[in-house]
PDB file of C-alpha atoms in Angstrom:
ATOM      1  CA  UNK A 151      60.100 218.639-127.703  1.00  0.00           C
ATOM      2  CA  UNK A 152      58.975 218.381-130.414  1.00  0.00           C
ATOM      3  CA  UNK A 153      55.868 216.813-129.524  1.00  0.00           C
ATOM      4  CA  UNK A 154      55.619 219.599-127.164  1.00  0.00           C
ATOM      5  CA  UNK A 155      55.450 222.335-129.524  1.00  0.00           C
ATOM      6  CA  UNK A 156      53.322 220.352-131.884  1.00  0.00           C
ATOM      7  CA  UNK A 157      51.195 220.676-129.050  1.00  0.00           C
ATOM      8  CA  UNK A 158      51.435 224.083-127.949  1.00  0.00           C
ATOM      9  CA  UNK A 159      50.748 224.901-132.318  1.00  0.00           C
ATOM     10  CA  UNK A 160      47.433 222.842-132.475  1.00  0.00           C
ATOM     11  CA  UNK A 161      46.327 224.430-128.953  1.00  0.00           C
ATOM     12  CA  UNK A 162      46.936 227.921-129.788  1.00  0.00           C
ATOM     13  CA  UNK A 163      45.690 227.377-133.761  1.00  0.00           C
ATOM     14  CA  UNK A 164      42.328 226.121-132.070  1.00  0.00           C
ATOM     15  CA  UNK A 165      42.455 229.154-129.954  1.00  0.00           C
ATOM     16  CA  UNK A 166      42.829 231.472-133.629  1.00  0.00           C
ATOM     17  CA  UNK A 167      39.790 229.577-134.585  1.00  0.00           C
ATOM     18  CA  UNK A 168      37.845 229.601-131.830  1.00  0.00           C
ATOM     19  CA  UNK A 169      38.354 234.104-131.420  1.00  0.00           C
ATOM     20  CA  UNK A 170      37.590 234.038-135.289  1.00  0.00           C
ATOM     21  CA  UNK A 171      34.569 232.384-134.994  1.00  0.00           C
ATOM     22  CA  UNK A 172      33.370 233.833-132.061  1.00  0.00           C
ATOM     23  CA  UNK A 173      34.185 237.483-134.262  1.00  0.00           C
ATOM     24  CA  UNK A 174      32.163 236.687-136.889  1.00  0.00           C
ATOM     25  CA  UNK A 175      28.905 238.708-136.550  1.00  0.00           C
ATOM     26  CA  UNK A 176      25.171 236.375-135.926  1.00  0.00           C
ATOM     27  CA  UNK A 177      22.657 236.769-138.677  1.00  0.00           C
ATOM     28  CA  UNK A 178      19.795 238.804-138.353  1.00  0.00           C
ATOM     29  CA  UNK A 179      16.996 236.392-137.588  1.00  0.00           C
ATOM     30  CA  UNK A 180      13.011 238.257-138.855  1.00  0.00           C
ATOM     31  CA  UNK A 181      10.138 235.573-138.333  1.00  0.00           C
ATOM     32  CA  UNK A 182       6.930 236.905-140.107  1.00  0.00           C
ATOM     33  CA  UNK A 183       3.910 235.339-138.644  1.00  0.00           C
ATOM     34  CA  UNK A 184       0.678 236.554-141.073  1.00  0.00           C
ATOM     35  CA  UNK A 185      -2.455 235.189-140.064  1.00  0.00           C
ATOM     36  CA  UNK A 186      -5.247 234.717-142.986  1.00  0.00           C
ATOM     37  CA  UNK A 187      -2.466 235.336-145.572  1.00  0.00           C
ATOM     38  CA  UNK A 188      -3.104 233.065-148.548  1.00  0.00           C
ATOM     39  CA  UNK A 189       0.078 232.033-150.771  1.00  0.00           C
ATOM     40  CA  UNK A 190      -0.431 233.897-153.740  1.00  0.00           C
ATOM     41  CA  UNK A 191      -1.022 236.648-151.358  1.00  0.00           C
ATOM     42  CA  UNK A 192       2.958 237.168-151.564  1.00  0.00           C
ATOM     43  CA  UNK A 193       4.835 239.049-154.148  1.00  0.00           C
ATOM     44  CA  UNK A 194       7.257 236.329-155.072  1.00  0.00           C
ATOM     45  CA  UNK A 195       4.493 233.549-155.487  1.00  0.00           C
ATOM     46  CA  UNK A 196       2.818 235.785-157.873  1.00  0.00           C
ATOM     47  CA  UNK A 197       5.109 237.327-160.053  1.00  0.00           C
ATOM     48  CA  UNK A 198       3.517 239.520-162.108  1.00  0.00           C
ATOM     49  CA  UNK A 199       0.220 239.895-160.495  1.00  0.00           C
ATOM     50  CA  UNK A 200      -0.157 243.860-160.613  1.00  0.00           C
ATOM     51  CA  UNK A 201      -2.919 243.477-157.506  1.00  0.00           C
ATOM     52  CA  UNK A 202       0.099 241.680-155.010  1.00  0.00           C
ATOM     53  CA  UNK A 203       2.563 244.222-154.261  1.00  0.00           C
ATOM     54  CA  UNK A 204       4.795 243.414-151.335  1.00  0.00           C
ATOM     55  CA  UNK A 205       8.446 244.730-152.629  1.00  0.00           C
ATOM     56  CA  UNK A 206      10.204 245.176-149.181  1.00  0.00           C
ATOM     57  CA  UNK A 207       9.129 241.082-148.302  1.00  0.00           C
ATOM     58  CA  UNK A 208      10.333 240.399-152.114  1.00  0.00           C
ATOM     59  CA  UNK A 209      13.693 241.532-150.745  1.00  0.00           C
ATOM     60  CA  UNK A 210      13.898 239.939-147.699  1.00  0.00           C
ATOM     61  CA  UNK A 211      13.279 236.463-148.843  1.00  0.00           C
ATOM     62  CA  UNK A 212      15.181 237.092-151.546  1.00  0.00           C
ATOM     63  CA  UNK A 213      18.487 238.299-149.380  1.00  0.00           C
ATOM     64  CA  UNK A 214      17.922 235.060-146.805  1.00  0.00           C
ATOM     65  CA  UNK A 215      15.863 232.345-146.527  1.00  0.00           C
ATOM     66  CA  UNK A 216      12.310 231.049-147.218  1.00  0.00           C
ATOM     67  CA  UNK A 217      10.577 228.237-145.356  1.00  0.00           C
ATOM     68  CA  UNK A 218       8.012 227.510-146.894  1.00  0.00           C
ATOM     69  CA  UNK A 219       6.385 224.252-145.536  1.00  0.00           C
ATOM     70  CA  UNK A 220       5.592 225.368-142.388  1.00  0.00           C
ATOM     71  CA  UNK A 221       1.990 224.791-141.764  1.00  0.00           C
ATOM     72  CA  UNK A 222      -0.430 226.794-139.118  1.00  0.00           C
ATOM     73  CA  UNK A 223      -3.404 225.389-136.931  1.00  0.00           C
ATOM     74  CA  UNK A 224      -6.995 226.306-137.887  1.00  0.00           C
ATOM     75  CA  UNK A 225      -7.065 229.423-135.463  1.00  0.00           C
ATOM     76  CA  UNK A 226      -4.011 232.349-134.761  1.00  0.00           C
ATOM     77  CA  UNK A 227      -3.026 231.309-130.871  1.00  0.00           C
ATOM     78  CA  UNK A 228      -2.291 227.349-131.557  1.00  0.00           C
ATOM     79  CA  UNK A 229       0.374 228.563-134.300  1.00  0.00           C
ATOM     80  CA  UNK A 230       1.569 231.395-132.377  1.00  0.00           C
ATOM     81  CA  UNK A 231       2.070 229.478-129.381  1.00  0.00           C
ATOM     82  CA  UNK A 232       3.754 226.435-131.683  1.00  0.00           C
ATOM     83  CA  UNK A 233       5.912 229.093-133.264  1.00  0.00           C
ATOM     84  CA  UNK A 234       7.074 230.508-130.232  1.00  0.00           C
ATOM     85  CA  UNK A 235       7.816 227.228-127.875  1.00  0.00           C
ATOM     86  CA  UNK A 236       8.577 224.814-131.201  1.00  0.00           C
ATOM     87  CA  UNK A 237       6.061 222.446-130.503  1.00  0.00           C
ATOM     88  CA  UNK A 238       2.975 221.133-131.888  1.00  0.00           C
ATOM     89  CA  UNK A 239      -0.316 222.912-131.244  1.00  0.00           C
ATOM     90  CA  UNK A 240      -1.591 219.953-129.291  1.00  0.00           C
ATOM     91  CA  UNK A 241       0.969 219.746-126.967  1.00  0.00           C
ATOM     92  CA  UNK A 242       1.133 223.723-126.171  1.00  0.00           C
ATOM     93  CA  UNK A 243      -2.267 225.284-126.697  1.00  0.00           C
ATOM     94  CA  UNK A 244      -4.483 223.700-129.568  1.00  0.00           C
ATOM     95  CA  UNK A 245      -7.879 225.909-128.392  1.00  0.00           C
ATOM     96  CA  UNK A 246      -8.090 229.468-129.277  1.00  0.00           C
ATOM     97  CA  UNK A 247      -9.738 230.172-125.600  1.00  0.00           C
ATOM     98  CA  UNK A 248     -10.564 233.324-123.740  1.00  0.00           C
ATOM     99  CA  UNK A 249      -7.700 234.758-121.721  1.00  0.00           C
ATOM    100  CA  UNK A 250     -10.058 234.468-118.822  1.00  0.00           C
ATOM    101  CA  UNK A 251      -9.673 230.705-118.655  1.00  0.00           C
ATOM    102  CA  UNK A 252      -8.073 229.176-115.734  1.00  0.00           C
ATOM    103  CA  UNK A 253      -7.762 226.272-113.933  1.00  0.00           C
ATOM    104  CA  UNK A 254      -6.664 227.016-110.081  1.00  0.00           C
ATOM    105  CA  UNK A 255      -5.833 223.301-109.810  1.00  0.00           C
ATOM    106  CA  UNK A 256      -2.758 223.409-112.430  1.00  0.00           C
ATOM    107  CA  UNK A 257      -0.641 226.243-111.356  1.00  0.00           C
ATOM    108  CA  UNK A 258       2.038 225.464-114.883  1.00  0.00           C
ATOM    109  CA  UNK A 259      -0.552 225.383-117.829  1.00  0.00           C
ATOM    110  CA  UNK A 260      -3.723 226.228-116.349  1.00  0.00           C
ATOM    111  CA  UNK A 261      -3.981 229.247-118.154  1.00  0.00           C
ATOM    112  CA  UNK A 262      -4.534 230.306-121.323  1.00  0.00           C
ATOM    113  CA  UNK A 263      -1.607 230.292-124.010  1.00  0.00           C
ATOM    114  CA  UNK A 264       1.980 228.737-123.503  1.00  0.00           C
ATOM    115  CA  UNK A 265       2.703 226.469-120.033  1.00  0.00           C
ATOM    116  CA  UNK A 266       5.093 228.468-117.964  1.00  0.00           C
ATOM    117  CA  UNK A 267       7.438 225.654-117.407  1.00  0.00           C
ATOM    118  CA  UNK A 268       7.886 225.372-121.870  1.00  0.00           C
ATOM    119  CA  UNK A 269      10.914 227.464-122.967  1.00  0.00           C
ATOM    120  CA  UNK A 270      10.893 229.344-125.823  1.00  0.00           C
ATOM    121  CA  UNK A 271      12.773 230.215-128.836  1.00  0.00           C
ATOM    122  CA  UNK A 272      13.299 234.600-127.339  1.00  0.00           C
ATOM    123  CA  UNK A 273      14.867 232.714-124.552  1.00  0.00           C
ATOM    124  CA  UNK A 274      17.067 230.060-126.075  1.00  0.00           C
ATOM    125  CA  UNK A 275      18.052 233.610-129.170  1.00  0.00           C
ATOM    126  CA  UNK A 276      19.154 235.252-125.764  1.00  0.00           C
ATOM    127  CA  UNK A 277      21.264 232.531-124.934  1.00  0.00           C
ATOM    128  CA  UNK A 278      22.801 232.384-127.906  1.00  0.00           C
ATOM    129  CA  UNK A 279      23.929 236.455-127.408  1.00  0.00           C
ATOM    130  CA  UNK A 280      20.849 237.848-129.545  1.00  0.00           C
ATOM    131  CA  UNK A 281      18.433 241.131-128.691  1.00  0.00           C
ATOM    132  CA  UNK A 282      15.085 239.931-128.768  1.00  0.00           C
ATOM    133  CA  UNK A 283      12.117 241.610-130.059  1.00  0.00           C
ATOM    134  CA  UNK A 284       8.491 240.971-130.218  1.00  0.00           C
ATOM    135  CA  UNK A 285       6.140 242.963-132.468  1.00  0.00           C
ATOM    136  CA  UNK A 286       2.393 242.634-133.099  1.00  0.00           C
ATOM    137  CA  UNK A 287       0.371 240.506-132.098  1.00  0.00           C
ATOM    138  CA  UNK A 288       1.309 237.997-129.092  1.00  0.00           C
ATOM    139  CA  UNK A 289      -1.601 235.700-128.964  1.00  0.00           C
ATOM    140  CA  UNK A 290       0.283 233.183-126.718  1.00  0.00           C
ATOM    141  CA  UNK A 291      -0.729 234.210-123.632  1.00  0.00           C
ATOM    142  CA  UNK A 292      -1.005 237.181-120.702  1.00  0.00           C
ATOM    143  CA  UNK A 293      -2.716 235.398-117.798  1.00  0.00           C
ATOM    144  CA  UNK A 294       0.798 235.993-116.063  1.00  0.00           C
ATOM    145  CA  UNK A 295       3.977 237.903-116.495  1.00  0.00           C
ATOM    146  CA  UNK A 296       5.809 234.188-117.260  1.00  0.00           C
ATOM    147  CA  UNK A 297       2.776 234.458-120.073  1.00  0.00           C
ATOM    148  CA  UNK A 298       4.262 237.783-122.116  1.00  0.00           C
ATOM    149  CA  UNK A 299       6.605 238.478-124.471  1.00  0.00           C
ATOM    150  CA  UNK A 300       8.902 240.103-121.799  1.00  0.00           C
ATOM    151  CA  UNK A 301       8.204 236.879-119.648  1.00  0.00           C
ATOM    152  CA  UNK A 302       9.406 234.290-122.551  1.00  0.00           C
ATOM    153  CA  UNK A 303      11.990 236.943-122.712  1.00  0.00           C
ATOM    154  CA  UNK A 304      11.531 239.141-125.038  1.00  0.00           C
ATOM    155  CA  UNK A 305      13.576 242.552-124.745  1.00  0.00           C
ATOM    156  CA  UNK A 306      10.852 244.711-125.985  1.00  0.00           C
ATOM    157  CA  UNK A 307       7.412 243.840-126.947  1.00  0.00           C
ATOM    158  CA  UNK A 308       5.108 246.137-128.766  1.00  0.00           C
ATOM    159  CA  UNK A 309       1.936 245.163-129.688  1.00  0.00           C
ATOM    160  CA  UNK A 310      -1.284 243.547-128.049  1.00  0.00           C
ATOM    161  CA  UNK A 311      -1.661 240.109-126.597  1.00  0.00           C
ATOM    162  CA  UNK A 312      -5.005 239.094-127.427  1.00  0.00           C
ATOM    163  CA  UNK A 313      -7.448 238.789-130.409  1.00  0.00           C
ATOM    164  CA  UNK A 314     -10.076 240.006-128.745  1.00  0.00           C
TER     165      UNK A 314
END
């Protein structure tokens, strides 16, 4: 009998712990990718420089986490494709090709942008219960619906697809 009560208590406490974990709000995630922005162009890296003023971004960095050891590709589309897919540009999209480039013999990755069979960050965040929004320059594919932000799992998208 004592074992039954102990088991019920443990199961009950486990259930309460799960409920309390589920009730905690998820943190907001803001990813900010800027083309051609040097290290010293951020106010938090240039304190006291009167020419560099980024007060809103400074506050986001102060109240959040700065990931400052990420490196980008030599031009925009591979960097954006890498960020969205979590893979190195050489495995996703290592060229800044025109959107009209198409290899008809490869229906999966024969288009400019992230191959359609690769999972992206937005679909993973949606699985975790997040609302996902993409704002600004996409530049990670637009040849088919699956290549666009909405096709990649974003609930909304406001911006433009390509650099030209």
